[in-house]
Structures are given as structure tokens and as C-alpha cells.
Amino acid sequence: MDLLAEILEIAMLVCFGCSWPISVYKSIKIRTSVGKSAVFNILLIIGYVAGIISKFLKMEPFMLANATDGLKKGIFIFALIMYFVNLAMITANLVLYYMNKNLDNKKAAELANTNSNPEVIENIAEEIASNKEDSKEEVVNAENSVENSEN
């Protein structure tokens, strides 16, 4: 039963592990924090750290098992490695969030400096600060609207 639990844990970690690089890639490509959440990433980091601590607390019985339990040891170690890989991906995602948030703030400041309409400036600041948009396209559409209103 312990072996099955370890295999299912690895399946979960591999599925998540396949998802995080996609999220990191999207964060790099779209270069905006819109639709992302620092709190979400921090909670995931805490969860993975808890999982790693749990693995270390369970490590002794697995490592002291006799040589016939080599498969169990290997699966246990692989699960531990997957926790660290996932933790690295989430940490990268969090770093990218803050880098992209900084880019969003710079973009908002640039737009505010190029537009003299206070209402438009306030709307731009609210949109970027709230992070309620779902994609960079919406940010680009907002920029285009501002440019069109200036003309």
C-alpha cells in the first residue's frame, strides 16, 4: 500500500510538473502580470515545502529498508526530486510575476505621462493595479483605445 501511495504521489507531481513550465513560458511570452497571482504562487510554494518536509520525515523507514526494497527507495527518491523540480518552477513563476508587474507599472507610468486626460490616466492605473484582465491582448486593446482617444 505504501508503494501505491508513492506512485500516486509521483503521478500528481508529474502532472503538476508538466503544467508549471507552461505557466512559466506564458509569463515570459506575454510579459504582463495580468491574470496571475502572487498569493497563489506563495501558497503553492508553502504547499511544496510542506510536501518536502513530509518526505524527509518519512525518509528513515524507506532508507533503512533492506536491499530488496530498492524499487521503493527509488520511487521515494524520485518523488522527492519531483517536489524540488516543482518548487523551482513555482519559484520561477513568482519571480516572473514580480518582474512582469514591474513592467506593467512602467507601462502605466509611460501611458500616464503621454496622456493629459486625468480620467484616462485613472482608468489605466486601475486596470493594471487590479489585475482583473485575463490576457495581454486586453492591455494592448486598452492602450489602443487611449491612443485613439488622443487623436
PDB file of C-alpha atoms in Angstrom:
ATOM      1  CA  MET A   1       0.000   0.000   0.000  1.00  0.00           C
ATOM      2  CA  ASP A   2       2.891   2.382   0.704  1.00  0.00           C
ATOM      3  CA  LEU A   3       4.228   1.718  -2.772  1.00  0.00           C
ATOM      4  CA  LEU A   4       0.881   2.550  -4.381  1.00  0.00           C
ATOM      5  CA  ALA A   5       0.674   5.767  -2.348  1.00  0.00           C
ATOM      6  CA  GLU A   6       4.155   6.749  -3.535  1.00  0.00           C
ATOM      7  CA  ILE A   7       3.281   6.005  -7.171  1.00  0.00           C
ATOM      8  CA  LEU A   8       0.095   8.086  -6.952  1.00  0.00           C
ATOM      9  CA  GLU A   9       2.038  10.930  -5.333  1.00  0.00           C
ATOM     10  CA  ILE A  10       4.540  10.827  -8.191  1.00  0.00           C
ATOM     11  CA  ALA A  11       1.681  10.873 -10.719  1.00  0.00           C
ATOM     12  CA  MET A  12       0.336  14.033  -9.082  1.00  0.00           C
ATOM     13  CA  LEU A  13       3.775  15.645  -9.015  1.00  0.00           C
ATOM     14  CA  VAL A  14       4.473  14.770 -12.662  1.00  0.00           C
ATOM     15  CA  CYS A  15       1.116  16.212 -13.776  1.00  0.00           C
ATOM     16  CA  PHE A  16       1.762  19.434 -11.886  1.00  0.00           C
ATOM     17  CA  GLY A  17       5.371  19.352 -13.068  1.00  0.00           C
ATOM     18  CA  CYS A  18       4.195  19.370 -16.681  1.00  0.00           C
ATOM     19  CA  SER A  19       1.895  22.332 -16.035  1.00  0.00           C
ATOM     20  CA  TRP A  20       4.341  24.743 -14.377  1.00  0.00           C
ATOM     21  CA  PRO A  21       6.761  25.080 -17.308  1.00  0.00           C
ATOM     22  CA  ILE A  22       3.790  26.042 -19.491  1.00  0.00           C
ATOM     23  CA  SER A  23       2.851  28.741 -16.992  1.00  0.00           C
ATOM     24  CA  VAL A  24       6.451  29.989 -16.843  1.00  0.00           C
ATOM     25  CA  TYR A  25       6.623  30.067 -20.660  1.00  0.00           C
ATOM     26  CA  LYS A  26       3.388  32.075 -20.847  1.00  0.00           C
ATOM     27  CA  SER A  27       4.680  34.526 -18.234  1.00  0.00           C
ATOM     28  CA  ILE A  28       7.845  35.054 -20.260  1.00  0.00           C
ATOM     29  CA  LYS A  29       5.966  35.383 -23.550  1.00  0.00           C
ATOM     30  CA  ILE A  30       3.149  37.750 -22.541  1.00  0.00           C
ATOM     31  CA  ARG A  31       5.313  39.921 -20.240  1.00  0.00           C
ATOM     32  CA  THR A  32       2.457  41.010 -18.000  1.00  0.00           C
ATOM     33  CA  SER A  33       1.283  40.055 -14.527  1.00  0.00           C
ATOM     34  CA  VAL A  34      -2.342  40.419 -15.579  1.00  0.00           C
ATOM     35  CA  GLY A  35      -4.265  37.265 -14.686  1.00  0.00           C
ATOM     36  CA  LYS A  36      -1.517  35.990 -12.361  1.00  0.00           C
ATOM     37  CA  SER A  37      -1.487  35.950  -8.575  1.00  0.00           C
ATOM     38  CA  ALA A  38       1.472  36.227  -6.217  1.00  0.00           C
ATOM     39  CA  VAL A  39      -0.630  34.860  -3.344  1.00  0.00           C
ATOM     40  CA  PHE A  40      -1.472  31.749  -5.387  1.00  0.00           C
ATOM     41  CA  ASN A  41       2.212  31.121  -6.117  1.00  0.00           C
ATOM     42  CA  ILE A  42       3.214  31.714  -2.491  1.00  0.00           C
ATOM     43  CA  LEU A  43       0.583  29.235  -1.292  1.00  0.00           C
ATOM     44  CA  LEU A  44       1.890  26.682  -3.789  1.00  0.00           C
ATOM     45  CA  ILE A  45       5.444  27.234  -2.559  1.00  0.00           C
ATOM     46  CA  ILE A  46       4.299  26.680   1.031  1.00  0.00           C
ATOM     47  CA  GLY A  47       2.500  23.507  -0.063  1.00  0.00           C
ATOM     48  CA  TYR A  48       5.551  22.121  -1.851  1.00  0.00           C
ATOM     49  CA  VAL A  49       7.818  22.956   1.107  1.00  0.00           C
ATOM     50  CA  ALA A  50       5.348  21.115   3.371  1.00  0.00           C
ATOM     51  CA  GLY A  51       5.461  18.137   0.990  1.00  0.00           C
ATOM     52  CA  ILE A  52       9.265  18.143   1.029  1.00  0.00           C
ATOM     53  CA  ILE A  53       9.325  18.264   4.826  1.00  0.00           C
ATOM     54  CA  SER A  54       6.823  15.404   4.898  1.00  0.00           C
ATOM     55  CA  LYS A  55       9.087  13.352   2.609  1.00  0.00           C
ATOM     56  CA  PHE A  56      12.088  13.987   4.857  1.00  0.00           C
ATOM     57  CA  LEU A  57      10.064  12.921   7.897  1.00  0.00           C
ATOM     58  CA  LYS A  58       9.154   9.662   6.100  1.00  0.00           C
ATOM     59  CA  MET A  59      12.656   9.136   4.735  1.00  0.00           C
ATOM     60  CA  GLU A  60      14.154   6.993   7.516  1.00  0.00           C
ATOM     61  CA  PRO A  61      11.877   3.949   7.105  1.00  0.00           C
ATOM     62  CA  PHE A  62      12.451   3.954   3.350  1.00  0.00           C
ATOM     63  CA  MET A  63      16.215   4.380   3.534  1.00  0.00           C
ATOM     64  CA  LEU A  64      16.663   1.756   6.281  1.00  0.00           C
ATOM     65  CA  ALA A  65      14.664  -0.845   4.362  1.00  0.00           C
ATOM     66  CA  ASN A  66      16.640  -3.871   3.195  1.00  0.00           C
ATOM     67  CA  ALA A  67      18.090  -4.187  -0.288  1.00  0.00           C
ATOM     68  CA  THR A  68      15.014  -5.960  -1.676  1.00  0.00           C
ATOM     69  CA  ASP A  69      13.074  -2.699  -1.351  1.00  0.00           C
ATOM     70  CA  GLY A  70      15.236  -0.944  -3.951  1.00  0.00           C
ATOM     71  CA  LEU A  71      12.184  -0.113  -6.058  1.00  0.00           C
ATOM     72  CA  LYS A  72      10.529   1.530  -3.052  1.00  0.00           C
ATOM     73  CA  LYS A  73      13.671   3.558  -2.375  1.00  0.00           C
ATOM     74  CA  GLY A  74      13.917   4.667  -5.997  1.00  0.00           C
ATOM     75  CA  ILE A  75      10.289   5.710  -6.168  1.00  0.00           C
ATOM     76  CA  PHE A  76      10.602   7.561  -2.868  1.00  0.00           C
ATOM     77  CA  ILE A  77      13.701   9.453  -4.052  1.00  0.00           C
ATOM     78  CA  PHE A  78      12.093  10.250  -7.427  1.00  0.00           C
ATOM     79  CA  ALA A  79       9.061  11.739  -5.631  1.00  0.00           C
ATOM     80  CA  LEU A  80      11.362  13.879  -3.508  1.00  0.00           C
ATOM     81  CA  ILE A  81      13.202  15.086  -6.614  1.00  0.00           C
ATOM     82  CA  MET A  82       9.885  15.950  -8.282  1.00  0.00           C
ATOM     83  CA  TYR A  83       8.939  18.103  -5.274  1.00  0.00           C
ATOM     84  CA  PHE A  84      12.134  20.104  -5.739  1.00  0.00           C
ATOM     85  CA  VAL A  85      11.596  20.447  -9.511  1.00  0.00           C
ATOM     86  CA  ASN A  86       8.037  21.706  -8.954  1.00  0.00           C
ATOM     87  CA  LEU A  87       9.224  24.068  -6.222  1.00  0.00           C
ATOM     88  CA  ALA A  88      11.818  25.521  -8.617  1.00  0.00           C
ATOM     89  CA  MET A  89       9.163  26.069 -11.327  1.00  0.00           C
ATOM     90  CA  ILE A  90       6.768  27.809  -8.932  1.00  0.00           C
ATOM     91  CA  THR A  91       9.565  29.982  -7.586  1.00  0.00           C
ATOM     92  CA  ALA A  92      10.468  30.960 -11.167  1.00  0.00           C
ATOM     93  CA  ASN A  93       6.798  31.750 -11.784  1.00  0.00           C
ATOM     94  CA  LEU A  94       6.725  34.007  -8.709  1.00  0.00           C
ATOM     95  CA  VAL A  95       9.893  35.834  -9.781  1.00  0.00           C
ATOM     96  CA  LEU A  96       8.421  36.340 -13.264  1.00  0.00           C
ATOM     97  CA  TYR A  97       5.204  37.662 -11.707  1.00  0.00           C
ATOM     98  CA  TYR A  98       7.103  40.425  -9.905  1.00  0.00           C
ATOM     99  CA  MET A  99       9.254  41.197 -12.951  1.00  0.00           C
ATOM    100  CA  ASN A 100       6.148  41.468 -15.139  1.00  0.00           C
ATOM    101  CA  LYS A 101       4.328  43.535 -12.504  1.00  0.00           C
ATOM    102  CA  ASN A 102       7.227  45.966 -12.630  1.00  0.00           C
ATOM    103  CA  LEU A 103       6.911  46.120 -16.437  1.00  0.00           C
ATOM    104  CA  ASP A 104       3.161  46.739 -16.068  1.00  0.00           C
ATOM    105  CA  ASN A 105       3.807  49.617 -13.674  1.00  0.00           C
ATOM    106  CA  LYS A 106       6.386  51.158 -16.023  1.00  0.00           C
ATOM    107  CA  LYS A 107       3.962  50.836 -18.932  1.00  0.00           C
ATOM    108  CA  ALA A 108       1.231  52.539 -16.880  1.00  0.00           C
ATOM    109  CA  ALA A 109       3.584  55.366 -15.940  1.00  0.00           C
ATOM    110  CA  GLU A 110       4.585  55.858 -19.573  1.00  0.00           C
ATOM    111  CA  LEU A 111       0.954  55.964 -20.682  1.00  0.00           C
ATOM    112  CA  ALA A 112       0.104  58.368 -17.880  1.00  0.00           C
ATOM    113  CA  ASN A 113       2.956  60.670 -18.915  1.00  0.00           C
ATOM    114  CA  THR A 114       1.881  60.705 -22.549  1.00  0.00           C
ATOM    115  CA  ASN A 115      -1.786  61.405 -21.853  1.00  0.00           C
ATOM    116  CA  SER A 116      -3.146  64.564 -20.273  1.00  0.00           C
ATOM    117  CA  ASN A 117      -6.698  63.300 -19.696  1.00  0.00           C
ATOM    118  CA  PRO A 118      -6.946  62.550 -15.931  1.00  0.00           C
ATOM    119  CA  GLU A 119      -9.868  60.178 -16.400  1.00  0.00           C
ATOM    120  CA  VAL A 120      -7.921  58.036 -18.876  1.00  0.00           C
ATOM    121  CA  ILE A 121      -4.878  58.027 -16.576  1.00  0.00           C
ATOM    122  CA  GLU A 122      -7.004  56.855 -13.654  1.00  0.00           C
ATOM    123  CA  ASN A 123      -8.588  54.094 -15.748  1.00  0.00           C
ATOM    124  CA  ILE A 124      -5.188  52.838 -16.904  1.00  0.00           C
ATOM    125  CA  ALA A 125      -3.830  52.758 -13.364  1.00  0.00           C
ATOM    126  CA  GLU A 126      -6.905  50.921 -12.075  1.00  0.00           C
ATOM    127  CA  GLU A 127      -6.755  48.304 -14.832  1.00  0.00           C
ATOM    128  CA  ILE A 128      -3.118  47.473 -14.263  1.00  0.00           C
ATOM    129  CA  ALA A 129      -3.320  47.590 -10.464  1.00  0.00           C
ATOM    130  CA  SER A 130      -6.389  45.372 -10.207  1.00  0.00           C
ATOM    131  CA  ASN A 131      -5.007  42.503 -12.360  1.00  0.00           C
ATOM    132  CA  LYS A 132      -8.567  41.604 -13.374  1.00  0.00           C
ATOM    133  CA  GLU A 133      -7.866  41.279 -17.069  1.00  0.00           C
ATOM    134  CA  ASP A 134      -7.288  37.821 -18.475  1.00  0.00           C
ATOM    135  CA  SER A 135      -4.727  38.433 -21.191  1.00  0.00           C
ATOM    136  CA  LYS A 136      -2.191  40.809 -22.611  1.00  0.00           C
ATOM    137  CA  GLU A 137      -4.496  41.413 -25.580  1.00  0.00           C
ATOM    138  CA  GLU A 138      -6.847  43.316 -23.323  1.00  0.00           C
ATOM    139  CA  VAL A 139      -3.973  45.504 -22.120  1.00  0.00           C
ATOM    140  CA  VAL A 140      -2.997  46.161 -25.736  1.00  0.00           C
ATOM    141  CA  ASN A 141      -6.642  46.994 -26.570  1.00  0.00           C
ATOM    142  CA  ALA A 142      -6.710  49.473 -23.676  1.00  0.00           C
ATOM    143  CA  GLU A 143      -3.513  51.081 -24.980  1.00  0.00           C
ATOM    144  CA  ASN A 144      -5.011  51.329 -28.462  1.00  0.00           C
ATOM    145  CA  SER A 145      -8.151  52.937 -27.023  1.00  0.00           C
ATOM    146  CA  VAL A 146      -6.025  55.544 -25.268  1.00  0.00           C
ATOM    147  CA  GLU A 147      -4.114  56.244 -28.469  1.00  0.00           C
ATOM    148  CA  ASN A 148      -7.356  56.554 -30.440  1.00  0.00           C
ATOM    149  CA  SER A 149      -8.859  58.930 -27.863  1.00  0.00           C
ATOM    150  CA  GLU A 150      -5.809  61.171 -28.158  1.00  0.00           C
ATOM    151  CA  ASN A 151      -6.298  61.505 -31.916  1.00  0.00           C
TER     152      ASN A 151
END
